[in-house]
Structures are given as structure tokens and as C-alpha cells.
Short mmCIF file of C-alpha atoms in Angstrom, two decimals:
data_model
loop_
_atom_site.label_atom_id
_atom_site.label_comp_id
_atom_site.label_asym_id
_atom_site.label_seq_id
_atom_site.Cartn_x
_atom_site.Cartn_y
_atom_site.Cartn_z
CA UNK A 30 0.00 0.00 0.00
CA UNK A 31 2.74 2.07 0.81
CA UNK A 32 4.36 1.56 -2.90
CA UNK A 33 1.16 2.26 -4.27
CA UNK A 34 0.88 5.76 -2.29
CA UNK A 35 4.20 6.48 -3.61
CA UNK A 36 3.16 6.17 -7.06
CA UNK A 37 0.27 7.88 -6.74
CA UNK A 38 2.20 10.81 -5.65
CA UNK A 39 4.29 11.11 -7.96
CA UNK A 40 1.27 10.87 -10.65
CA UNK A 41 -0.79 13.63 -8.68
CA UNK A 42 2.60 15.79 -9.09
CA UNK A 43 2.68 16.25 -12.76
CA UNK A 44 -1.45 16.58 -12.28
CA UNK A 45 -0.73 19.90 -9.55
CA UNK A 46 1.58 21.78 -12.06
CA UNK A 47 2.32 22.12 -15.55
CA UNK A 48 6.19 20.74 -14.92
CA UNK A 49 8.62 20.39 -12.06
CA UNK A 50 9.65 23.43 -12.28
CA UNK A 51 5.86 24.96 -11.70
CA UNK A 52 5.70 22.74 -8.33
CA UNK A 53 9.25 23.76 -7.40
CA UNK A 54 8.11 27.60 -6.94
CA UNK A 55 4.86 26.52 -5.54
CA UNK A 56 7.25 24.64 -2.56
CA UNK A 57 9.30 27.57 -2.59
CA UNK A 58 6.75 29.75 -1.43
CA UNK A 59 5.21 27.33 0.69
CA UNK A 60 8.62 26.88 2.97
CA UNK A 61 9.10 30.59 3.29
CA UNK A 62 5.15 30.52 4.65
CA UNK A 63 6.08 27.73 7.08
CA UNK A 64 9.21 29.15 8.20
CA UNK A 65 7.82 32.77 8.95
CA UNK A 66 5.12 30.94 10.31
CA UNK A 67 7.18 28.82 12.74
CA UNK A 68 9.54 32.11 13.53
CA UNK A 69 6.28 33.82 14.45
CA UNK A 70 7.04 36.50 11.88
CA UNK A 71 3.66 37.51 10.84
CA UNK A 72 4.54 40.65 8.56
CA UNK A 73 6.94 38.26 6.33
CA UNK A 74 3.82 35.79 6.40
CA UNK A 75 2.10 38.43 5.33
CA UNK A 76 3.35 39.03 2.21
CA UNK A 77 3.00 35.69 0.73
CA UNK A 78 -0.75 35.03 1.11
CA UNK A 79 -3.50 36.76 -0.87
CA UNK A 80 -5.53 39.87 -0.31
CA UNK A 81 -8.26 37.56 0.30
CA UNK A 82 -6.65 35.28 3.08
CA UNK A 83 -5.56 38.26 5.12
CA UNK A 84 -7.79 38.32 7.26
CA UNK A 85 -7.95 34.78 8.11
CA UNK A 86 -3.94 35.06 8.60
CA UNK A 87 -4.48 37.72 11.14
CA UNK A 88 -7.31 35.48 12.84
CA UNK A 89 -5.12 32.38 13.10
CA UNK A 90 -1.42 33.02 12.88
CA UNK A 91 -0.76 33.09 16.57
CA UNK A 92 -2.11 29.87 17.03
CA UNK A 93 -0.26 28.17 14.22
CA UNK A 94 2.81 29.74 14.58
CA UNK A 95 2.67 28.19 18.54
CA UNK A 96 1.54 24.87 17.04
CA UNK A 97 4.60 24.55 14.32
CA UNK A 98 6.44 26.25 16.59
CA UNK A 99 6.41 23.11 19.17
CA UNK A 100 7.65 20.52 16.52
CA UNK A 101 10.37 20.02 14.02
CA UNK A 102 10.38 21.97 10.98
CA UNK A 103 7.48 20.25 8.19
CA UNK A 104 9.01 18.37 5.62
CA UNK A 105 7.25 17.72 2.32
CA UNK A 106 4.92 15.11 1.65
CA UNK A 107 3.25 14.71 -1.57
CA UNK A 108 1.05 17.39 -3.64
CA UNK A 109 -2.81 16.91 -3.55
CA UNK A 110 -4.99 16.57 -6.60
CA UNK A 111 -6.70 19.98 -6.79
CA UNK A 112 -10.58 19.51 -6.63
CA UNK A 113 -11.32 21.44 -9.72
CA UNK A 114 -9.29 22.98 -12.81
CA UNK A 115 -9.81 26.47 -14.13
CA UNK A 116 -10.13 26.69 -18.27
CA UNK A 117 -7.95 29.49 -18.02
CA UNK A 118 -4.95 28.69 -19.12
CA UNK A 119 -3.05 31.67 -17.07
CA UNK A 120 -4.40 30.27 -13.49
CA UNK A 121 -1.85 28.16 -11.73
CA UNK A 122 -2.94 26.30 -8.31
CA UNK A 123 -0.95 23.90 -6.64
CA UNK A 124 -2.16 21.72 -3.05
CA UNK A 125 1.09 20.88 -0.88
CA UNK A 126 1.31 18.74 2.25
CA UNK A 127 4.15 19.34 5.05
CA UNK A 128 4.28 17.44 7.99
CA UNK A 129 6.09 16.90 10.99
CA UNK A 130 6.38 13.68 13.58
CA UNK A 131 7.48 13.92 16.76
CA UNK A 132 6.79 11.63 19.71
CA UNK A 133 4.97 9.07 17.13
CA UNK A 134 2.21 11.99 16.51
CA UNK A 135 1.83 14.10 13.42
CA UNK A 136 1.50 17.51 12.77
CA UNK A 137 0.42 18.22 9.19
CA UNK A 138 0.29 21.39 7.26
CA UNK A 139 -1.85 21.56 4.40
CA UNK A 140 -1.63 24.32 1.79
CA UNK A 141 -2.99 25.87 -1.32
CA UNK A 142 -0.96 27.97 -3.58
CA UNK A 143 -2.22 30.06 -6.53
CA UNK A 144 -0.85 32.97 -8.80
CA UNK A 145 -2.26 34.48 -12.18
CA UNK A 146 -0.18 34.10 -15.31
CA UNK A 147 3.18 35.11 -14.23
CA UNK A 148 2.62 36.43 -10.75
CA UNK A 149 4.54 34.26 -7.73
CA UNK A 150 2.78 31.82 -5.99
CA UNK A 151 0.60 32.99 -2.88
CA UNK A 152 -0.61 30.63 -0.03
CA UNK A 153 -4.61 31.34 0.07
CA UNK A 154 -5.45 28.43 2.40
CA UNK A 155 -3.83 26.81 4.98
CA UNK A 156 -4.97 24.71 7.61
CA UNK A 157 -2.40 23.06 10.55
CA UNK A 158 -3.93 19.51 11.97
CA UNK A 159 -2.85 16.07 13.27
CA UNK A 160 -4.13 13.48 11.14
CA UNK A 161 -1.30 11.63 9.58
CA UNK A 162 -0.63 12.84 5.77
CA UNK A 163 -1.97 10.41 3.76
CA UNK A 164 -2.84 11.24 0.15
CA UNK A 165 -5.79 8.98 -0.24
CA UNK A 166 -7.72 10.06 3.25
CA UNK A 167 -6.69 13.42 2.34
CA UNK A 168 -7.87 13.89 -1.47
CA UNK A 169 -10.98 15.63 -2.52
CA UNK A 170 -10.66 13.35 -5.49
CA UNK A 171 -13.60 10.68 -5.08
CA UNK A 172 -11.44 8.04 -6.95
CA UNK A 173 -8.14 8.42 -4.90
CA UNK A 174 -10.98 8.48 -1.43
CA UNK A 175 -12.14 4.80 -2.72
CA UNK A 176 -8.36 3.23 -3.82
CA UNK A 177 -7.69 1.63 -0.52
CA UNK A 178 -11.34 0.06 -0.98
CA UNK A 179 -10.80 -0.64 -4.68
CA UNK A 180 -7.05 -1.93 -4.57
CA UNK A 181 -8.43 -4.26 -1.67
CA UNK A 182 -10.97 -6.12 -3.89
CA UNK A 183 -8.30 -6.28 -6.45
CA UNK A 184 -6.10 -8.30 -3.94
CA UNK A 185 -9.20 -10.57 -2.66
CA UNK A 186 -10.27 -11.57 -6.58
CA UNK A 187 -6.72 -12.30 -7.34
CA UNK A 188 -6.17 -14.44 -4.21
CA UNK A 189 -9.61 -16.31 -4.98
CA UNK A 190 -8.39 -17.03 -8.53
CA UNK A 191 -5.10 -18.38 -7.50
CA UNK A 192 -7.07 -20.51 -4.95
CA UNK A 193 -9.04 -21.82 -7.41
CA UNK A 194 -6.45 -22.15 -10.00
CA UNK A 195 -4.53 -24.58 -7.30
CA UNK A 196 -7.45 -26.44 -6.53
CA UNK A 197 -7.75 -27.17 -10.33
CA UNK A 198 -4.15 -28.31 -10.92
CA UNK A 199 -4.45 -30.76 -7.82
CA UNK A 200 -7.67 -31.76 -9.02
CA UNK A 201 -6.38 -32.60 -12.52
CA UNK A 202 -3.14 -34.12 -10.88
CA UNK A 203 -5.55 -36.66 -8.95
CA UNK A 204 -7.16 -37.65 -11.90
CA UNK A 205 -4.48 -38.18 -14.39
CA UNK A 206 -3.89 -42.12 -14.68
CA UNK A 207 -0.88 -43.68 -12.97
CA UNK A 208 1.12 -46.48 -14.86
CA UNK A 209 1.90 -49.55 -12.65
CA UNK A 210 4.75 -51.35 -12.76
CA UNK A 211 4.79 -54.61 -13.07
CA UNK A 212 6.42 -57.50 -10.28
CA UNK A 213 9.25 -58.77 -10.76
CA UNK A 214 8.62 -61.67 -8.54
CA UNK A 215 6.01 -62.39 -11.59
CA UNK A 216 8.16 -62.59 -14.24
CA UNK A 217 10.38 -64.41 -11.84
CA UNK A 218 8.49 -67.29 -12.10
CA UNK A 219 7.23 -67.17 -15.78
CA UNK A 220 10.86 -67.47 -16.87
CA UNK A 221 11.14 -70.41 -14.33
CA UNK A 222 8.29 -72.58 -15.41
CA UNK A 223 9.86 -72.05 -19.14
CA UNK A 224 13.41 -73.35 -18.37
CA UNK A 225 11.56 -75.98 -16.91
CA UNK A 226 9.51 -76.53 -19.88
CA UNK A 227 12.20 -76.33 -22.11
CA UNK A 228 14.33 -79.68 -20.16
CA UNK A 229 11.29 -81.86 -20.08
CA UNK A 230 11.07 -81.27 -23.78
CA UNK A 231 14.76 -82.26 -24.43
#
């Protein structure tokens, strides 16, 4: 399961952004957020979020900056799927998960990233939490949500046919006939009686 995570990651990747280099600005942005975040420097914060997610900043920052604050710096995860795509070719949006682990608990930063033609990147959501990143529990994307559930029916029919396919082959095995040797205590004694034959005829 853990493979199959890792592929879907790096699948949902080249979904997020138009090339590697698109995602790499989108995490470039994203660190500077976390750090200022972390550092409790709200002005620098500031500056990379959008007009419309200043408020919310101002709301929540002191909180978040305390929670990141209390745990190693995030390290990246895997980018989300975004939920919807915009027909205009000059949007960008990329979804990027940090997370931390200390103690055997998780402390998971979510983000979303957008910028207009050829703006920079600017976080306009963010939310901190401590769920363990996972990309399927974490997806808006209704056929990522159901891949644990479909992958596991995948590995239940293909168990059942091998079961059955074994069952078959020892079947057929059973039933194929079995050539018997013959004694050799038998033959023994034919050749006997024929010597014995042969002196009573001389």
C-alpha cells in the first residue's frame, strides 16, 4: 500500500503543475510561509498570502505559529490533486502537504498555492492539523478516497483465482492415470516354469 501511495504521488505531481519546475516555486513559497510561520514573523507571512486570506492570517497566525512552533520543521509530503481545474490557461494552483512527527504523533500542514499568469505563488489556504498525511484520506478526489477500498478487492479476486487455479491443478493431478509397474517376482516365475519346460522337452 505504501508503494502504491508512492506512485500515486508522484502521478498527482505532474497533475498539480504544468512541470517540475511549476511545483518547485509553488514549494518555494510554501517553505518561506512555514518558516515565517514557525519564527512567528507575521509581517513576512504576510506578504506571501493573498488579499483575500488576510484576514484569516491575522485570525489564526498566533495559534499556528505556537503549534509549528512546538515541533520540528514540516518536511514535504506529496502534492494533492486539486478539486477542480480552471479553463484558463493563465491560473496556476498547486495543493502541498508538510508534515512533521514527533513523539509518534503528526503535525500536518496543508496548503494551497495560486498565482495568475506570471505572478509568484501565494498561499490562500492553509490549515495546521494532526491526522497523519496520507494522500488517499486526504484527497478531494472521489477516486483516490475509494483506492484503498478498490485496490483491496483487487487483492481478494486475485487471491480467490489463484485458490481456485490450485485447486484445479491438484484436481487434474488426482485424476491423471498412474502407470503400474509390473512384479518382478512375476516374471520371476514365468521365466522359471519355461526353463523348466524347455528340459522336459529335451
Amino acid at each position: 500500500m505504501f508503494s502504491l501511495q508512492i506512485l500515486w504521488g508522484i502521478e498527482v505531481q505532474a497533475q498539480t503543475a504544468d512541470n517540475q519546475a511549476e511545483l518547485e516555486q509553488a514549494k518555494q513559497v510554501a517553505v518561506q510561509f512555514l518558516t515565517a510561520a514557525r519564527e512567528g514573523r507575521i509581517d513576512d507571512a504576510k506578504r506571501l498570502v493573498t488579499a483575500t486570506a488576510t484576514d484569516e492570517l491575522q485570525l489564526q497566525f498566533k495559534s499556528d505559529s505556537q503549534r509549528l512552533k512546538a515541533v520540528p520543521p514540516p518536511e514535504f509530503q506529496f502534492a494533492l490533486p486539486l478539486k477542480s481545474k480552471s479553463f484558463d490557461p493563465a491560473e496556476h494552483e498547486a495543493q502541498l502537504v508538510y508534515a512533521s512527527k514527533q513523539d509518534g504523533k503528526w503535525t500536518t500542514t496543508t496548503l494551497r498555492l495560486y498565482r495568475y499568469d506570471n505572478d509568484p505563488y501565494r498561499v490562500e489556504f492553509w490549515k495546521v492539523g494532526d491526522n497523519e498525511p496520507n494522500l488517499f484520506a486526504m484527497s478531494d478526489d472521489p477516486v483516490l478516497k475509494k483506492m484503498p477500498t478498490i485496490m483491496l478487492w483487487i487483492f481478494l479476486g486475485m487471491a480467490a483465482v489463484g485458490l481456485i487455479l490450485l485447486f484445479l491443478i491438484l484436481w487434474l493431478i488426482r485424476r491423471k492415470p498412474r502407470l503400474v509397474a509390473p512384479e518382478n517376482e512375476v516374471e520371476r516365475r514365468v521365466a522359471a516354469i519355461t526353463r523348466r519346460e524347455e528340459e522336459a522337452v529335451e
